[in-house]
PDB file of C-alpha atoms in Angstrom:
ATOM      1  CA  MET B   1     231.342  23.011 179.219  1.00  0.00           C
ATOM      2  CA  ASN B   2     234.297  21.125 177.021  1.00  0.00           C
ATOM      3  CA  LYS B   3     233.080  17.571 177.999  1.00  0.00           C
ATOM      4  CA  GLU B   4     229.839  16.074 176.456  1.00  0.00           C
ATOM      5  CA  ILE B   5     227.754  15.319 179.534  1.00  0.00           C
ATOM      6  CA  LYS B   6     225.706  12.203 179.376  1.00  0.00           C
ATOM      7  CA  ILE B   7     222.697  11.517 181.575  1.00  0.00           C
ATOM      8  CA  LEU B   8     220.590   8.361 182.144  1.00  0.00           C
ATOM      9  CA  GLN B   9     216.854   8.472 182.499  1.00  0.00           C
ATOM     10  CA  LEU B  10     214.939   5.575 183.915  1.00  0.00           C
ATOM     11  CA  VAL B  11     211.807   4.474 182.321  1.00  0.00           C
ATOM     12  CA  HIS B  12     209.246   1.970 182.762  1.00  0.00           C
ATOM     13  CA  ASP B  13     205.334   1.654 182.503  1.00  0.00           C
ATOM     14  CA  ALA B  14     203.424   3.868 184.773  1.00  0.00           C
ATOM     15  CA  PHE B  15     206.006   6.644 184.998  1.00  0.00           C
ATOM     16  CA  GLU B  16     204.719  10.157 185.755  1.00  0.00           C
ATOM     17  CA  ASP B  17     204.871  11.698 182.399  1.00  0.00           C
ATOM     18  CA  LEU B  18     205.983  15.298 183.633  1.00  0.00           C
ATOM     19  CA  GLU B  19     208.530  13.971 186.010  1.00  0.00           C
ATOM     20  CA  LEU B  20     210.243  12.068 183.042  1.00  0.00           C
ATOM     21  CA  TRP B  21     209.943  14.560 180.061  1.00  0.00           C
ATOM     22  CA  TYR B  22     210.438  17.779 181.794  1.00  0.00           C
ATOM     23  CA  PRO B  23     213.840  16.960 183.048  1.00  0.00           C
ATOM     24  CA  VAL B  24     214.840  15.415 179.666  1.00  0.00           C
ATOM     25  CA  TYR B  25     214.054  18.426 177.764  1.00  0.00           C
ATOM     26  CA  ARG B  26     215.677  20.780 180.101  1.00  0.00           C
ATOM     27  CA  LEU B  27     218.927  18.694 180.220  1.00  0.00           C
ATOM     28  CA  GLN B  28     218.647  18.593 176.354  1.00  0.00           C
ATOM     29  CA  GLU B  29     218.360  22.221 176.255  1.00  0.00           C
ATOM     30  CA  TYR B  30     221.313  22.641 178.763  1.00  0.00           C
ATOM     31  CA  GLY B  31     223.644  20.586 176.259  1.00  0.00           C
ATOM     32  CA  ALA B  32     223.435  17.170 177.767  1.00  0.00           C
ATOM     33  CA  VAL B  33     222.891  13.895 175.870  1.00  0.00           C
ATOM     34  CA  VAL B  34     220.216  11.914 177.605  1.00  0.00           C
ATOM     35  CA  HIS B  35     219.512   8.388 177.032  1.00  0.00           C
ATOM     36  CA  LEU B  36     216.455   6.548 178.394  1.00  0.00           C
ATOM     37  CA  ILE B  37     216.701   3.168 179.793  1.00  0.00           C
ATOM     38  CA  GLY B  38     214.363   0.533 180.409  1.00  0.00           C
ATOM     39  CA  GLU B  39     214.169  -3.142 181.143  1.00  0.00           C
ATOM     40  CA  GLN B  40     214.296  -3.780 177.420  1.00  0.00           C
ATOM     41  CA  GLN B  41     214.783  -1.476 174.325  1.00  0.00           C
ATOM     42  CA  ASP B  42     210.783  -0.899 174.269  1.00  0.00           C
ATOM     43  CA  ILE B  43     208.176   1.838 174.385  1.00  0.00           C
ATOM     44  CA  TYR B  44     206.897   2.348 177.963  1.00  0.00           C
ATOM     45  CA  THR B  45     203.590   4.300 178.928  1.00  0.00           C
ATOM     46  CA  GLY B  46     203.287   6.934 181.084  1.00  0.00           C
ATOM     47  CA  LYS B  47     200.415   7.299 183.693  1.00  0.00           C
ATOM     48  CA  HIS B  48     198.840  10.023 181.561  1.00  0.00           C
ATOM     49  CA  GLY B  49     199.480   8.007 178.136  1.00  0.00           C
ATOM     50  CA  VAL B  50     202.324   9.539 177.165  1.00  0.00           C
ATOM     51  CA  PRO B  51     204.892   7.002 175.523  1.00  0.00           C
ATOM     52  CA  ALA B  52     208.662   7.034 176.106  1.00  0.00           C
ATOM     53  CA  LYS B  53     210.962   4.650 174.042  1.00  0.00           C
ATOM     54  CA  ALA B  54     213.899   3.329 175.970  1.00  0.00           C
ATOM     55  CA  GLU B  55     217.229   3.404 173.546  1.00  0.00           C
ATOM     56  CA  TYR B  56     219.106   0.898 175.753  1.00  0.00           C
ATOM     57  CA  ALA B  57     218.283  -2.012 178.243  1.00  0.00           C
ATOM     58  CA  PHE B  58     219.375  -1.809 181.885  1.00  0.00           C
ATOM     59  CA  GLY B  59     222.107  -4.551 181.405  1.00  0.00           C
ATOM     60  CA  ASP B  60     223.290  -2.989 178.256  1.00  0.00           C
ATOM     61  CA  VAL B  61     224.258   0.237 180.074  1.00  0.00           C
ATOM     62  CA  ASN B  62     227.941   0.835 181.542  1.00  0.00           C
ATOM     63  CA  PRO B  63     227.512   3.530 184.354  1.00  0.00           C
ATOM     64  CA  GLU B  64     231.093   4.283 183.917  1.00  0.00           C
ATOM     65  CA  PHE B  65     230.104   6.221 180.714  1.00  0.00           C
ATOM     66  CA  TYR B  66     227.698   8.487 182.321  1.00  0.00           C
ATOM     67  CA  ASP B  67     227.618  11.542 184.392  1.00  0.00           C
ATOM     68  CA  ALA B  68     224.481  11.573 186.059  1.00  0.00           C
ATOM     69  CA  ILE B  69     221.002   9.404 186.459  1.00  0.00           C
ATOM     70  CA  LEU B  70     217.500  10.405 186.824  1.00  0.00           C
ATOM     71  CA  VAL B  71     214.700   8.535 188.587  1.00  0.00           C
ATOM     72  CA  PRO B  72     211.192   9.383 187.606  1.00  0.00           C
ATOM     73  CA  GLY B  73     208.243   9.211 190.036  1.00  0.00           C
ATOM     74  CA  GLY B  74     204.623   7.654 189.417  1.00  0.00           C
ATOM     75  CA  TRP B  75     204.422   3.888 189.987  1.00  0.00           C
ATOM     76  CA  ALA B  76     207.313   3.004 187.758  1.00  0.00           C
ATOM     77  CA  PRO B  77     209.546   3.184 190.704  1.00  0.00           C
ATOM     78  CA  ASP B  78     207.664   0.038 192.340  1.00  0.00           C
ATOM     79  CA  LYS B  79     208.876  -1.843 189.208  1.00  0.00           C
ATOM     80  CA  LEU B  80     212.505  -0.232 188.802  1.00  0.00           C
ATOM     81  CA  ARG B  81     213.668  -1.035 192.403  1.00  0.00           C
ATOM     82  CA  ARG B  82     213.144  -4.750 191.757  1.00  0.00           C
ATOM     83  CA  LYS B  83     215.780  -4.636 188.964  1.00  0.00           C
ATOM     84  CA  GLU B  84     219.142  -5.819 189.997  1.00  0.00           C
ATOM     85  CA  ASP B  85     220.652  -3.991 186.807  1.00  0.00           C
ATOM     86  CA  VAL B  86     219.143  -0.730 188.247  1.00  0.00           C
ATOM     87  CA  LEU B  87     220.107  -1.039 191.474  1.00  0.00           C
ATOM     88  CA  HIS B  88     223.901  -1.895 190.207  1.00  0.00           C
ATOM     89  CA  ILE B  89     223.814   1.489 188.267  1.00  0.00           C
ATOM     90  CA  ILE B  90     222.311   3.511 191.188  1.00  0.00           C
ATOM     91  CA  LYS B  91     224.918   1.858 193.705  1.00  0.00           C
ATOM     92  CA  SER B  92     227.926   2.572 191.069  1.00  0.00           C
ATOM     93  CA  MET B  93     226.941   6.169 190.446  1.00  0.00           C
ATOM     94  CA  ASP B  94     226.480   6.724 194.024  1.00  0.00           C
ATOM     95  CA  ALA B  95     229.963   5.319 194.681  1.00  0.00           C
ATOM     96  CA  GLU B  96     231.402   7.486 192.179  1.00  0.00           C
ATOM     97  CA  LYS B  97     229.579  10.625 193.382  1.00  0.00           C
ATOM     98  CA  LYS B  98     227.999  10.988 190.300  1.00  0.00           C
ATOM     99  CA  LEU B  99     224.549  13.024 190.312  1.00  0.00           C
ATOM    100  CA  ILE B 100     221.474  11.152 191.164  1.00  0.00           C
ATOM    101  CA  GLY B 101     218.082  12.839 190.529  1.00  0.00           C
ATOM    102  CA  THR B 102     215.023  11.489 191.998  1.00  0.00           C
ATOM    103  CA  ILE B 103     211.407  12.818 192.246  1.00  0.00           C
ATOM    104  CA  CYS B 104     208.100  11.845 193.992  1.00  0.00           C
ATOM    105  CA  HIS B 105     208.371   7.929 194.279  1.00  0.00           C
ATOM    106  CA  GLY B 106     211.573   7.679 192.765  1.00  0.00           C
ATOM    107  CA  GLY B 107     212.944   7.396 196.604  1.00  0.00           C
ATOM    108  CA  TRP B 108     211.939   3.957 196.431  1.00  0.00           C
ATOM    109  CA  VAL B 109     214.770   2.867 194.159  1.00  0.00           C
ATOM    110  CA  LEU B 110     217.460   4.690 196.070  1.00  0.00           C
ATOM    111  CA  ILE B 111     216.179   2.620 199.197  1.00  0.00           C
ATOM    112  CA  SER B 112     216.326  -0.436 197.391  1.00  0.00           C
ATOM    113  CA  ALA B 113     219.834   0.459 196.491  1.00  0.00           C
ATOM    114  CA  GLY B 114     220.562   1.082 200.137  1.00  0.00           C
ATOM    115  CA  ILE B 115     222.036   4.566 199.553  1.00  0.00           C
ATOM    116  CA  VAL B 116     219.831   6.871 201.558  1.00  0.00           C
ATOM    117  CA  ARG B 117     221.086   6.218 205.261  1.00  0.00           C
ATOM    118  CA  GLY B 118     222.107   9.679 206.818  1.00  0.00           C
ATOM    119  CA  ARG B 119     221.041  11.682 203.539  1.00  0.00           C
ATOM    120  CA  ARG B 120     218.824  14.368 203.650  1.00  0.00           C
ATOM    121  CA  ILE B 121     216.269  13.653 200.883  1.00  0.00           C
ATOM    122  CA  THR B 122     212.644  14.592 199.900  1.00  0.00           C
ATOM    123  CA  GLY B 123     210.019  12.695 197.940  1.00  0.00           C
ATOM    124  CA  THR B 124     206.435  12.629 198.157  1.00  0.00           C
ATOM    125  CA  PRO B 125     205.102  12.597 201.583  1.00  0.00           C
ATOM    126  CA  ALA B 126     203.622   9.125 200.722  1.00  0.00           C
ATOM    127  CA  ILE B 127     207.137   7.607 201.042  1.00  0.00           C
ATOM    128  CA  LYS B 128     208.437   9.832 204.068  1.00  0.00           C
ATOM    129  CA  ASP B 129     208.208   6.776 206.324  1.00  0.00           C
ATOM    130  CA  ASP B 130     209.931   4.430 203.722  1.00  0.00           C
ATOM    131  CA  LEU B 131     212.886   7.148 203.624  1.00  0.00           C
ATOM    132  CA  MET B 132     212.838   7.578 207.276  1.00  0.00           C
ATOM    133  CA  ASN B 133     212.791   3.835 207.991  1.00  0.00           C
ATOM    134  CA  ALA B 134     216.010   3.378 205.599  1.00  0.00           C
ATOM    135  CA  GLY B 135     217.654   5.871 207.625  1.00  0.00           C
ATOM    136  CA  ALA B 136     217.412   9.127 205.623  1.00  0.00           C
ATOM    137  CA  GLN B 137     216.303  12.623 207.023  1.00  0.00           C
ATOM    138  CA  TRP B 138     213.392  13.402 205.072  1.00  0.00           C
ATOM    139  CA  VAL B 139     212.922  16.988 204.319  1.00  0.00           C
ATOM    140  CA  ASP B 140     209.776  18.636 203.858  1.00  0.00           C
ATOM    141  CA  GLU B 141     210.856  20.935 201.050  1.00  0.00           C
ATOM    142  CA  PRO B 142     210.202  21.067 197.300  1.00  0.00           C
ATOM    143  CA  ALA B 143     213.637  20.252 196.120  1.00  0.00           C
ATOM    144  CA  VAL B 144     216.770  19.327 198.251  1.00  0.00           C
ATOM    145  CA  ARG B 145     220.330  18.830 197.445  1.00  0.00           C
ATOM    146  CA  ASP B 146     222.664  16.325 199.740  1.00  0.00           C
ATOM    147  CA  GLU B 147     226.092  16.319 197.906  1.00  0.00           C
ATOM    148  CA  ASN B 148     225.217  14.394 194.734  1.00  0.00           C
ATOM    149  CA  ILE B 149     221.682  13.403 195.398  1.00  0.00           C
ATOM    150  CA  ILE B 150     219.084  15.873 194.365  1.00  0.00           C
ATOM    151  CA  SER B 151     215.560  14.924 195.140  1.00  0.00           C
ATOM    152  CA  ALA B 152     212.141  16.510 194.776  1.00  0.00           C
ATOM    153  CA  GLN B 153     208.441  15.981 195.916  1.00  0.00           C
ATOM    154  CA  ARG B 154     205.956  16.421 193.047  1.00  0.00           C
ATOM    155  CA  PRO B 155     205.593  17.734 189.444  1.00  0.00           C
ATOM    156  CA  PRO B 156     204.993  21.431 190.764  1.00  0.00           C
ATOM    157  CA  ASP B 157     208.603  21.146 192.120  1.00  0.00           C
ATOM    158  CA  LEU B 158     210.179  20.143 188.885  1.00  0.00           C
ATOM    159  CA  PRO B 159     211.393  23.929 187.969  1.00  0.00           C
ATOM    160  CA  ARG B 160     213.392  23.734 191.526  1.00  0.00           C
ATOM    161  CA  TYR B 161     214.485  20.392 191.048  1.00  0.00           C
ATOM    162  CA  MET B 162     216.023  21.225 187.426  1.00  0.00           C
ATOM    163  CA  HIS B 163     217.534  24.368 188.892  1.00  0.00           C
ATOM    164  CA  LEU B 164     219.492  22.574 191.654  1.00  0.00           C
ATOM    165  CA  PHE B 165     220.274  19.638 189.381  1.00  0.00           C
ATOM    166  CA  ILE B 166     221.815  22.260 186.608  1.00  0.00           C
ATOM    167  CA  ALA B 167     223.510  24.024 189.383  1.00  0.00           C
ATOM    168  CA  ALA B 168     225.110  20.994 190.156  1.00  0.00           C
ATOM    169  CA  LEU B 169     226.137  20.000 186.291  1.00  0.00           C
ATOM    170  CA  ASN B 170     227.497  23.670 186.435  1.00  0.00           C
ATOM    171  CA  GLU B 171     229.722  23.372 189.381  1.00  0.00           C
ATOM    172  CA  ARG B 172     231.271  19.860 187.958  1.00  0.00           C
ATOM    173  CA  PHE B 173     231.427  20.875 184.383  1.00  0.00           C
ATOM    174  CA  GLY B 174     231.182  24.324 183.692  1.00  0.00           C
ATOM    175  CA  THR B 175     228.488  26.547 182.071  1.00  0.00           C
ATOM    176  CA  PRO B 176     227.629  25.309 178.524  1.00  0.00           C
ATOM    177  CA  GLY B 177     229.648  27.319 175.962  1.00  0.00           C
ATOM    178  CA  ALA B 178     232.038  28.512 178.718  1.00  0.00           C
ATOM    179  CA  SER B 179     235.701  27.588 177.854  1.00  0.00           C
ATOM    180  CA  LYS B 180     237.867  26.186 180.429  1.00  0.00           C
ATOM    181  CA  ASP B 181     240.926  27.042 178.588  1.00  0.00           C
TER     182      ASP B 181
END
């Protein structure tokens, strides 16, 4: 991996703590730079009380400078999907076929961005109908990859989710520490 990989992690209040922090730490171990972005540069609190500080505001981020984005679950996606800046970032990254990771209720953001039609996606069964009504093929599996979109159902599925996400990064950028000379 010769290129510095830069990843966005969306954050808003009531995010599912594990669904935000587990991917952040795994991707940092991988060697990626992960920036948390929120409505404002502020501290947001997870459902279980764990804080997360947004380094940048949604409107200050240029998706061209990033390789991937992660959407956590919890109740935060219901807030995130109402933010035009978030939808712009998701649509822009999907148009460029950059990696988009989503877990649990995070699929709501992809629905609102209008990028799920015809895609195989999973998420918590609570949003199965929402995904299907938006034209997605909901799959009852712990984690699923459809081209650039990687989705998972719930916290116990995080290891499989991150396995698929990191495998996709390796396909695109090579294995960390490996030279492409």
